[in-house]
Coordinates of C-alpha atoms and ligand atoms in Angstrom, one line a residue:
T1 CA -2.0 -20.3 -3.9
A2 CA 0.5 -22.3 -4.9
T3 CA 3.9 -21.0 -4.4
A4 CA 4.6 -18.5 -7.0
A5 CA 8.2 -18.7 -8.5
A6 CA 8.4 -14.7 -8.1
A7 CA 6.5 -11.9 -6.7
L8 CA 7.2 -8.4 -6.9
V9 CA 5.8 -6.1 -3.7
W10 CA 5.3 -2.8 -5.3
F11 CA 5.4 -0.1 -2.4
R12 CA 3.9 3.6 -3.2
K13 CA 2.6 4.4 0.1
G14 CA 2.5 1.7 3.0
L15 CA 6.3 2.3 3.4
R16 CA 6.6 -0.2 6.2
V17 CA 7.0 -3.6 6.9
H18 CA 4.5 -4.1 10.0
D19 CA 1.1 -4.7 9.4
N20 CA 1.9 -4.7 5.4
P21 CA -0.5 -7.5 4.0
A22 CA 0.9 -6.9 0.6
L23 CA 4.3 -7.6 1.6
D24 CA 3.1 -10.6 3.8
A25 CA 1.0 -12.1 0.7
A26 CA 3.9 -12.2 -1.4
R27 CA 6.4 -13.7 1.5
R28 CA 4.0 -16.6 1.7
S29 CA 3.5 -17.2 -1.2
A30 CA 6.8 -17.0 -3.4
A31 CA 10.2 -18.7 -3.6
R32 CA 11.5 -15.2 -4.6
V33 CA 10.3 -11.9 -3.8
Y34 CA 11.2 -8.4 -5.3
P35 CA 10.3 -5.1 -3.2
V36 CA 10.1 -2.2 -5.5
F37 CA 9.6 1.4 -5.3
V38 CA 9.5 3.5 -8.6
L39 CA 10.8 7.2 -8.4
D40 CA 7.7 9.2 -10.0
P41 CA 8.8 12.2 -11.7
R42 CA 5.5 13.6 -11.4
Y43 CA 6.2 14.4 -7.7
L44 CA 10.2 14.6 -7.7
R45 CA 11.2 16.4 -10.8
P46 CA 12.4 19.6 -9.8
D47 CA 10.7 22.8 -10.7
P48 CA 13.2 25.8 -11.0
A49 CA 10.0 27.9 -11.7
A50 CA 8.3 26.6 -8.6
P51 CA 7.5 29.5 -6.2
S52 CA 9.5 27.7 -3.5
P53 CA 11.9 25.0 -4.0
G54 CA 10.8 21.7 -4.8
S55 CA 9.0 20.0 -7.8
A56 CA 5.6 21.1 -9.4
R57 CA 3.7 18.9 -7.2
A58 CA 5.9 18.2 -4.3
G59 CA 7.8 21.2 -1.9
V60 CA 11.1 20.0 -0.8
A61 CA 10.4 19.1 2.8
R62 CA 8.3 16.1 1.4
V63 CA 10.6 15.2 -1.0
R64 CA 12.9 14.8 1.9
F65 CA 10.8 13.2 3.9
L66 CA 9.9 10.6 1.4
L67 CA 13.8 9.8 0.7
E68 CA 14.3 9.3 4.6
S69 CA 11.3 6.8 4.5
L70 CA 12.4 4.7 1.8
R71 CA 16.2 4.7 3.0
D72 CA 14.4 3.4 6.4
L73 CA 12.4 0.9 4.6
D74 CA 15.5 -0.4 2.5
A75 CA 17.2 -0.9 6.2
R76 CA 14.4 -2.8 7.6
L77 CA 13.9 -5.0 4.7
R78 CA 18.1 -5.4 4.7
R79 CA 17.6 -6.5 8.5
L80 CA 15.0 -9.3 6.6
G81 CA 17.9 -10.4 4.2
S82 CA 16.5 -8.4 1.5
R83 CA 16.4 -4.8 0.2
L84 CA 14.7 -2.3 -1.7
L85 CA 14.6 -1.9 -5.7
V86 CA 14.7 1.5 -6.4
L87 CA 13.5 2.2 -9.9
R88 CA 13.3 5.5 -11.9
A89 CA 10.6 6.1 -14.1
R90 CA 11.2 8.3 -16.9
E91 CA 7.5 9.2 -17.5
D92 CA 5.1 6.7 -16.4
V93 CA 5.7 5.0 -13.6
S94 CA 3.3 2.2 -14.8
D95 CA 5.3 1.3 -17.9
A96 CA 8.5 0.9 -15.0
V97 CA 6.7 -1.6 -13.2
C98 CA 5.3 -3.3 -16.1
A99 CA 8.8 -3.9 -17.6
A100 CA 9.8 -5.0 -14.6
L101 CA 7.0 -7.4 -14.3
K102 CA 8.1 -8.7 -17.8
D103 CA 11.7 -8.7 -17.4
W104 CA 12.0 -10.6 -13.9
N105 CA 9.3 -12.9 -14.9
I106 CA 6.7 -12.1 -12.1
R107 CA 4.0 -14.5 -11.4
K108 CA 2.2 -12.3 -8.8
L109 CA 2.1 -8.7 -8.1
C110 CA 1.0 -7.3 -4.6
F111 CA 0.3 -3.7 -4.0
E112 CA -1.3 -1.6 -1.3
S113 CA -5.1 -0.5 -2.9
D114 CA -5.1 3.4 -3.7
T115 CA -8.2 5.0 -3.9
E116 CA -6.6 8.4 -5.5
P117 CA -7.7 9.2 -8.9
Y118 CA -4.4 9.5 -9.8
A119 CA -3.5 6.4 -8.6
L120 CA -6.5 4.4 -9.8
A121 CA -5.8 5.3 -13.2
R122 CA -1.8 4.6 -12.6
D123 CA -2.8 0.9 -11.2
K124 CA -5.3 0.6 -13.9
R125 CA -2.6 0.3 -16.4
V126 CA -0.4 -2.1 -14.4
T127 CA -3.5 -4.6 -13.7
D128 CA -4.4 -4.5 -17.2
F129 CA -1.0 -5.9 -17.9
A130 CA -1.0 -8.1 -15.2
A131 CA -4.3 -9.5 -16.6
A132 CA -2.6 -9.9 -20.2
S133 CA 0.2 -11.7 -19.1
G134 CA -1.3 -14.0 -16.8
I135 CA 0.1 -12.5 -13.7
E136 CA -2.0 -12.9 -10.5
V137 CA -2.7 -9.8 -8.6
F138 CA -3.3 -9.0 -4.9
S139 CA -4.5 -5.5 -3.9
P140 CA -5.7 -5.6 -0.3
V141 CA -7.3 -2.5 1.2
S142 CA -4.6 -1.1 4.3
H143 CA -3.9 2.3 3.6
T144 CA -7.2 3.2 5.9
L145 CA -9.1 1.5 8.7
F146 CA -12.1 0.5 6.3
D147 CA -12.4 -0.1 2.9
P148 CA -13.8 2.9 1.3
A149 CA -15.8 0.8 -1.2
E150 CA -17.3 -1.4 1.2
I151 CA -18.7 1.3 3.6
I152 CA -20.5 3.2 0.8
E153 CA -22.0 -0.2 0.0
K154 CA -23.0 -0.6 3.5
L155 CA -24.1 3.3 3.8
L156 CA -26.0 2.6 0.2
F157 CA -28.5 -0.3 1.7
S158 CA -28.7 1.2 5.3
P159 CA -32.2 1.5 6.4
A160 CA -31.9 5.2 7.3
N161 CA -30.4 5.8 3.6
L162 CA -33.0 3.3 1.8
K163 CA -35.6 5.8 3.8
N164 CA -33.7 8.9 2.3
G165 CA -34.1 7.9 -1.2
G166 CA -30.7 6.3 -2.0
R167 CA -28.4 9.2 -1.0
P168 CA -25.6 8.1 0.4
P169 CA -25.7 10.1 4.2
L170 CA -22.6 12.0 4.3
T171 CA -22.2 13.1 7.8
Y172 CA -19.3 11.7 10.5
Q173 CA -22.0 10.4 12.4
S174 CA -23.6 8.4 9.8
F175 CA -20.1 7.1 9.0
V176 CA -19.1 5.8 12.4
A177 CA -22.4 4.3 13.0
T178 CA -22.4 2.3 9.6
A179 CA -18.4 1.6 10.3
G180 CA -18.2 -0.4 13.1
E181 CA -14.9 -1.7 14.6
P182 CA -12.0 -1.7 11.9
P183 CA -10.2 -4.8 11.2
K184 CA -7.1 -6.0 13.3
P185 CA -3.8 -5.0 11.9
V186 CA -1.5 -8.1 10.3
M187 CA 1.2 -7.9 12.9
E188 CA 3.1 -11.5 13.0
E189 CA 7.0 -11.4 13.3
Y190 CA 9.2 -12.9 11.1
S191 CA 12.7 -12.9 10.5
E192 CA 13.4 -13.2 6.8
L193 CA 12.3 -12.5 3.8
P194 CA 12.6 -15.0 0.3
P195 CA 15.7 -13.7 -1.4
I196 CA 15.1 -11.5 -4.5
G197 CA 15.9 -13.2 -7.9
D198 CA 17.8 -12.4 -10.7
T199 CA 17.5 -9.0 -11.5
G200 CA 19.1 -9.1 -15.0
G201 CA 20.4 -6.2 -16.6
Y202 CA 19.0 -3.8 -14.2
E203 CA 21.2 -1.3 -12.3
L204 CA 20.7 -1.4 -8.6
L205 CA 21.1 1.8 -7.2
P206 CA 20.7 3.0 -3.2
V207 CA 18.1 5.3 -2.3
P208 CA 18.8 8.7 -4.0
K209 CA 20.0 11.7 -2.0
L210 CA 18.2 14.6 -2.4
E211 CA 21.3 16.1 -4.6
E212 CA 21.3 13.2 -6.6
L213 CA 17.5 14.2 -7.9
G214 CA 18.9 17.8 -8.6
Y215 CA 17.8 19.5 -5.8
G216 CA 21.5 20.5 -5.1
D217 CA 22.1 24.0 -4.0
L218 CA 19.0 24.4 -1.4
S219 CA 19.2 26.3 1.6
Q220 CA 18.9 24.3 5.1
E221 CA 15.9 26.5 5.2
Y222 CA 13.7 23.3 4.9
I223 CA 14.4 21.0 7.1
P224 CA 11.3 19.9 9.2
P225 CA 11.9 18.9 12.9
F226 CA 10.2 15.5 11.5
R227 CA 12.2 12.8 10.1
G228 CA 10.6 10.1 8.0
G229 CA 10.4 6.5 8.1
E230 CA 8.6 3.7 9.9
T231 CA 11.2 3.5 12.6
E232 CA 10.5 7.1 13.5
A233 CA 6.6 6.5 13.5
L234 CA 6.8 3.4 15.6
K235 CA 9.0 5.6 18.1
R236 CA 6.8 8.6 17.8
M237 CA 3.7 6.8 18.2
R238 CA 5.1 4.8 21.2
E239 CA 5.9 8.2 22.9
S240 CA 2.7 10.0 21.7
L241 CA 0.7 6.6 23.4
Q242 CA 2.6 6.5 26.7
D243 CA 1.1 9.2 28.3
K244 CA -2.2 7.8 28.9
E245 CA -4.0 10.2 30.4
W246 CA -3.2 12.3 27.4
V247 CA -4.5 10.1 25.1
A248 CA -7.7 9.4 27.7
K249 CA -8.3 13.2 27.8
F250 CA -7.0 14.3 24.2
E251 CA -10.1 16.9 22.3
K252 CA -8.8 18.5 19.4
P253 CA -10.6 22.2 19.4
K254 CA -8.9 22.2 22.5
G255 CA -5.0 22.0 21.3
D256 CA -2.9 25.1 20.9
P257 CA -1.9 25.6 17.2
S258 CA 0.8 27.8 18.3
A259 CA 2.4 25.1 19.9
F260 CA 5.7 24.6 17.9
L261 CA 8.4 23.2 20.0
K262 CA 6.3 20.6 21.3
P263 CA 3.2 20.4 18.7
A264 CA -0.5 19.5 20.9
T265 CA -1.3 16.7 18.8
T266 CA 0.9 13.6 17.8
V267 CA 2.2 14.8 14.4
L268 CA 1.9 11.3 13.1
S269 CA 0.3 12.7 9.7
P270 CA 3.0 12.6 7.7
Y271 CA 3.9 8.7 8.8
L272 CA 0.3 8.0 7.9
K273 CA 0.1 10.1 4.7
F274 CA 3.1 7.8 3.7
G275 CA 2.2 4.6 5.4
C276 CA 5.2 4.3 7.4
L277 CA 2.5 4.0 10.1
S278 CA -0.4 1.9 9.8
A279 CA -3.7 3.4 10.6
R280 CA -4.7 0.2 12.1
Y281 CA -2.3 -0.4 14.1
F282 CA -2.2 3.2 15.6
Y283 CA -5.9 2.4 16.1
H284 CA -5.8 -0.8 17.8
C285 CA -3.0 0.7 20.0
I286 CA -5.2 3.9 21.2
Q287 CA -7.8 1.2 22.2
D288 CA -5.4 -0.7 24.2
V289 CA -4.6 2.4 26.3
Y290 CA -8.4 3.0 26.5
R291 CA -8.6 0.1 27.8
S292 CA -6.3 0.6 31.0
T293 CA -8.0 3.9 31.8
K294 CA -11.2 4.7 33.5
T295 CA -12.6 6.9 31.1
H296 CA -12.1 8.2 27.8
T297 CA -13.1 11.0 25.3
K298 CA -15.3 9.9 22.0
P299 CA -15.3 10.8 18.1
P300 CA -15.2 13.4 17.0
V301 CA -12.9 14.8 19.3
S302 CA -11.0 11.8 20.7
L303 CA -7.3 10.4 19.5
A304 CA -9.4 7.5 17.7
G305 CA -12.1 10.1 16.3
Q306 CA -8.9 11.6 14.3
L307 CA -8.3 8.5 12.8
L308 CA -12.0 7.9 12.1
W309 CA -11.9 11.4 10.4
R310 CA -9.4 10.6 8.0
D311 CA -11.3 7.3 6.8
F312 CA -14.7 9.5 6.7
F313 CA -12.9 11.5 4.0
Y314 CA -11.5 8.7 2.2
T315 CA -14.8 7.4 2.3
V316 CA -16.5 10.2 1.5
S317 CA -14.3 11.1 -1.7
F318 CA -14.2 8.1 -3.2
G319 CA -17.8 7.9 -3.6
T320 CA -18.1 11.8 -4.9
P321 CA -17.5 12.3 -8.4
N322 CA -15.3 15.4 -8.7
F323 CA -14.7 15.7 -5.2
D324 CA -11.7 17.7 -5.8
Q325 CA -13.0 20.6 -7.5
M326 CA -16.3 23.0 -7.2
E327 CA -18.1 22.5 -10.7
G328 CA -19.6 18.9 -11.1
N329 CA -19.4 18.2 -7.6
K330 CA -22.6 17.5 -6.0
I331 CA -21.8 17.9 -2.8
C332 CA -20.0 21.4 -2.7
K333 CA -22.0 24.7 -2.5
Q334 CA -21.2 26.9 -6.1
I335 CA -20.0 30.2 -4.7
P336 CA -18.6 32.9 -7.2
W337 CA -15.2 33.2 -5.5
R338 CA -12.8 36.0 -6.7
E339 CA -10.0 35.8 -8.9
N340 CA -7.3 38.0 -7.5
E341 CA -3.8 36.9 -8.2
E342 CA -2.2 39.9 -5.8
L343 CA -4.2 38.8 -2.5
F344 CA -3.4 35.3 -3.3
V345 CA 0.4 35.6 -3.9
A346 CA 0.3 37.4 -0.7
W347 CA -1.3 34.5 1.2
R348 CA 1.0 32.2 -0.4
D349 CA 4.1 33.6 0.5
G350 CA 3.3 34.6 4.0
R351 CA 3.1 38.4 3.4
T352 CA -0.6 39.1 4.3
G353 CA 0.7 41.4 7.0
Y354 CA -1.2 39.5 9.6
P355 CA 1.9 38.2 11.5
W356 CA -0.5 35.0 12.8
I357 CA -2.1 34.0 9.3
D358 CA 1.8 34.8 7.7
A359 CA 3.6 32.7 10.6
I360 CA 1.4 29.6 9.8
M361 CA 2.0 29.7 5.6
I362 CA 6.0 30.1 6.7
Q363 CA 6.0 27.4 8.7
L364 CA 3.9 25.5 6.1
R365 CA 6.6 26.6 3.8
K366 CA 9.3 25.4 6.0
W367 CA 8.1 22.3 7.9
G368 CA 5.2 20.9 5.6
W369 CA 3.3 20.8 8.9
M370 CA 1.0 23.2 11.2
H371 CA -1.5 22.2 13.6
H372 CA -5.2 21.5 12.8
L373 CA -6.4 24.8 14.2
A374 CA -3.9 27.0 12.6
R375 CA -4.9 25.2 9.1
H376 CA -8.4 26.5 9.8
S377 CA -7.4 30.2 10.5
V378 CA -5.4 30.3 7.1
A379 CA -8.0 28.4 5.2
C380 CA -10.9 30.3 6.6
F381 CA -8.7 33.5 5.8
L382 CA -8.0 32.5 1.9
T383 CA -11.8 31.8 1.5
R384 CA -15.1 32.8 3.0
G385 CA -13.3 34.8 6.2
D386 CA -11.0 37.7 4.5
L387 CA -9.6 37.2 1.0
Y388 CA -13.0 35.6 -1.0
V389 CA -10.6 33.6 -3.3
H390 CA -11.6 29.9 -4.5
W391 CA -10.6 26.9 -2.2
E392 CA -9.2 25.1 -5.0
Q393 CA -6.2 27.7 -4.9
G394 CA -5.3 27.3 -1.2
R395 CA -5.9 23.8 -1.7
D396 CA -3.3 23.4 -4.6
V397 CA -0.7 25.0 -2.4
F398 CA -1.5 23.0 0.6
E399 CA -1.4 19.7 -1.5
R400 CA 2.3 21.2 -2.8
L401 CA 3.6 21.9 0.8
L402 CA 2.4 19.9 3.4
I403 CA 4.6 16.8 4.5
D404 CA 1.4 15.0 5.4
S405 CA -0.3 16.3 2.0
D406 CA -3.1 13.9 1.3
W407 CA -5.8 14.1 -1.2
A408 CA -8.9 12.9 0.4
I409 CA -8.4 14.8 3.6
N410 CA -6.9 17.5 2.4
N411 CA -9.7 18.3 0.1
G412 CA -12.2 17.3 2.3
N413 CA -11.0 20.0 4.9
W414 CA -10.6 22.8 2.3
L415 CA -14.1 21.6 1.2
W416 CA -15.2 22.1 5.1
L417 CA -13.3 25.5 5.8
S418 CA -14.8 27.3 3.0
C419 CA -18.0 26.4 3.9
S420 CA -18.9 24.7 0.5
S421 CA -19.4 21.3 2.2
F422 CA -20.2 19.3 5.6
F423 CA -20.2 22.6 7.6
Y424 CA -21.8 26.0 6.7
Q425 CA -21.6 28.6 9.3
Y426 CA -20.0 31.2 7.3
H427 CA -20.6 33.8 9.7
R428 CA -18.4 32.3 12.4
I429 CA -15.2 33.8 11.1
Y430 CA -11.6 33.3 12.6
S431 CA -9.9 36.5 13.3
P432 CA -6.6 37.0 12.4
I433 CA -5.9 38.5 15.5
S434 CA -7.6 37.5 18.6
F435 CA -7.6 33.8 18.0
G436 CA -4.1 33.2 17.9
K437 CA -3.6 35.6 20.6
K438 CA -5.6 33.9 22.8
Y439 CA -3.3 31.0 23.0
D440 CA 0.1 32.9 22.6
P441 CA -0.5 36.2 24.2
N442 CA 3.5 36.7 24.1
G443 CA 3.4 36.1 20.3
D444 CA 6.6 33.4 20.2
Y445 CA 5.2 31.4 17.6
I446 CA 5.0 34.6 15.0
R447 CA 8.6 35.5 16.3
H448 CA 10.1 32.2 15.9
F449 CA 8.8 31.8 11.9
I450 CA 8.8 35.6 11.2
P451 CA 12.6 36.7 12.6
V452 CA 11.8 40.2 11.6
L453 CA 9.1 40.6 13.8
K454 CA 10.9 39.2 16.5
D455 CA 11.6 42.3 18.7
M456 CA 7.9 44.0 18.2
P457 CA 6.4 44.7 21.8
K458 CA 3.9 42.1 22.4
E459 CA 1.0 44.5 22.6
Y460 CA 1.5 44.9 18.9
I461 CA 2.9 41.4 17.7
Y462 CA -0.3 40.4 16.1
E463 CA -1.1 43.9 14.8
P464 CA 2.1 45.5 14.1
W465 CA 0.5 48.5 12.0
T466 CA -0.9 50.3 15.2
A467 CA 2.4 50.3 16.8
P468 CA 3.8 54.1 17.0
L469 CA 6.6 54.7 14.4
S470 CA 8.9 55.0 17.2
V471 CA 8.0 51.5 18.6
Q472 CA 8.5 50.1 14.7
E473 CA 11.8 51.7 14.6
K474 CA 13.0 50.6 18.1
A475 CA 11.9 47.4 17.0
R476 CA 13.7 47.6 13.5
C477 CA 10.9 46.5 11.9
I478 CA 8.8 49.5 10.0
V479 CA 5.7 48.4 8.7
G480 CA 4.9 48.6 5.0
K481 CA 9.2 48.3 4.3
D482 CA 10.2 45.5 6.6
Y483 CA 7.0 43.7 7.2
P484 CA 3.6 44.5 4.7
K485 CA 0.9 46.4 5.7
P486 CA -2.4 44.5 6.0
V487 CA -3.6 43.3 2.3
V488 CA -7.0 43.9 3.5
D489 CA -9.0 45.6 6.8
H490 CA -10.5 42.2 8.7
E491 CA -13.3 43.7 10.2
A492 CA -14.6 45.6 6.4
A493 CA -13.3 42.1 4.6
S494 CA -15.0 39.8 6.8
K495 CA -18.3 42.2 6.8
E496 CA -18.1 41.6 2.9
C497 CA -17.4 38.0 2.8
R498 CA -20.5 37.5 5.0
K499 CA -22.7 39.2 2.9
R500 CA -21.3 37.7 -0.2
M501 CA -21.6 33.6 1.3
G502 CA -25.4 35.1 2.1
E503 CA -26.0 35.6 -1.7
A504 CA -24.3 32.8 -2.6
Y505 CA -26.3 30.5 -0.2
A506 CA -29.3 31.9 -1.2
C507 CA -28.8 31.3 -4.9
N508 CA -27.8 27.3 -4.0
R509 CA -30.9 27.3 -2.1
L510 CA -33.1 28.3 -4.7
G511 CA -31.4 26.1 -7.0
G512 CA -29.8 28.9 -9.2
N513 CA -26.0 28.6 -9.6
P514 CA -24.3 31.8 -8.6
V515 CA -21.1 30.7 -10.4
K516 CA -22.4 30.5 -13.9
G517 CA -23.4 33.7 -15.4
N518 CA -21.0 35.8 -13.3
S519 CA -18.4 37.1 -16.0
S520 CA -15.6 37.2 -13.4
N521 CA -16.0 33.7 -13.1
S522 CA -16.6 32.3 -16.3
S523 CA -12.8 32.0 -17.1
R524 CA -12.4 29.3 -14.4
Ligands
FAD1 P1 -3.8 14.4 15.4 O1 -4.6 15.2 15.8 O2 -2.8 13.6 16.3 O3 -4.4 13.2 14.6 C1 -3.8 12.0 14.0 C2 -4.3 11.4 13.2 O4 -5.6 11.7 12.8 C3 -3.9 12.5 12.1 O5 -2.2 12.0 11.8 C4 -4.4 12.2 10.9 O6 -4.1 11.3 10.0 C5 -6.0 12.0 11.0 N1 -6.6 13.0 11.2 C6 -6.4 14.4 12.3 N2 -7.4 15.4 12.0 C7 -7.8 15.0 11.0 C8 -9.2 15.8 9.9 N3 -9.6 16.8 10.4 N4 -9.5 15.2 9.0 C9 -8.6 13.8 8.1 N5 -7.9 13.5 9.2 C10 -7.7 13.9 10.4 N6 -4.5 15.9 7.1 C11 -3.4 15.3 6.4 O7 -3.2 14.4 6.8 N7 -3.2 15.6 5.2 C12 -3.9 16.9 4.6 O8 -3.7 17.1 3.4 C13 -4.4 17.8 5.4 N8 -4.9 18.7 5.1 C14 -5.5 19.6 5.5 C15 -5.9 20.7 4.7 C16 -7.0 21.9 5.8 C17 -7.4 22.8 5.1 C18 -7.5 21.6 7.0 C19 -8.1 22.3 7.9 C20 -6.7 20.5 7.7 C21 -6.1 19.4 6.8 N9 -5.7 18.2 7.7 C22 -4.8 17.3 6.9 C23 -6.3 17.5 8.9 C24 -5.1 17.6 10.1 O9 -5.0 19.3 10.3 C25 -3.9 17.0 10.0 O10 -4.3 15.7 9.8 C26 -3.5 16.8 11.4 O11 -3.2 18.2 11.8 C27 -2.2 16.3 11.5 O12 -1.6 16.5 12.4 P2 -1.7 15.1 13.7 O13 -0.7 14.4 13.0 O14 -0.6 15.9 14.8 O15 -2.8 14.8 14.0

């Protein structure tokens, strides 16, 4: 394209300089480039009524991670002679972007494509405005390895599917077989970005501090041990990949979910969520390691296989209407989950009386990150394992509190863990007692996240209610007073859950809808 006078790069995710095709296109095609991030009140406005510090939609740990990522992006842009222009939206982010496009006389708009429903609606408002104003738009796919729309097209027209009657196969295996090799990242080095043009009457503020957004009097409790930003992401990735043997032998189901000082997986998920790290760059760096080792594990359990899981969920979510709910979602089993606010709140607040479950939920609230199998444990416990509460309620808690909170992946995994889709072995239930004990017999993980249990002898740490009163007194933790009694009896509850799941599945098989006509659920 001819050199446009001014281009605007709209950062949302993709908070990085490396492998950033939108930024790359802008710098190549315009004499002036405005790098913009708009603070979205939907995610950032503090909500004092929320069950833990943060906004209605994001826990404070994620807000902090975002601000750190923005500060790092700004620093990296400044090294290229530019800077991040941070704008504040009063309500709708798209209004702020449209105003800047108009006020700065922008001729080209570049932003990474985003397939989440909220983003699609937001971006459409902006691209409609751009079309009406004659502004060129460039919106490449760079958040995922593949373009979900392209993969769906390929799946639809695959021979297996045509035989199948035109229903896209939704298995990981068919996805991997169809997808092929992902495109290479755009890694060209450059030392300078075009200058920013005149910003008129705009007040150019630095990336705000947490306090400036109204999160003033927060305790230091919610500081995850992971700093946001591209610099940290690249460092973390290199450190993870340095141990080639670890990479080559990586098998996801073998990791230790209780390891918290040195987690068993990369903890790159928050960086991938905000795009501080490019999935394509990460994927190709893993392939480089594989080339230098004799053998390596394969998908689905390998490290590269994890990134394919990510793309798998992006693809399915893009192709499935109402993916984030049970009703109207064709791939979701219809299950008459029960409504029980008390059990749900006990789960959410880490007060179920099962230390393994509670420690995980407290790690979620404080750090915003837990190991995959820890997520399995609590998601199974809330839904089909013990409490029989709707997966959408658990999904909402994760969506708010995870620092890697990701619409496609989170919904996909909740569908999975609740045996609503993808995985159907509902009789296989994680024990809230023996599963964690297998990895951490001493209960160090529990002691760290639930200090009141720190002196409980190891024989009782997973089942403190079984400790004799004298032991509880010595440990200064009386069950029922200092730490809750179990909210359900696991043996009885899991048996009841299996029975209910069996009935719901039978009803789904017959084409009936067990949800309709069930009075306890009709209010949902
Ligand atoms: P690694 O094992 O080092 O994997 C590398 C990358 O692969 C991850 O960073 C992630 O991007 C991707 N990945 C790994 N596992 C999965 C998976 N099962 N599905 C899709 N992608 C995967 N992950 C999120 O990123 N955001 C979420 O909101 C989220 N919600 C979840 C909810 C539930 C109920 C469950 C069971 C899992 C959820 N996961 C989510 C998936 C997974 O637990 C995390 O991606 C993983 O634990 C992140 O740690 P890591 O970066 O060390 O993973």
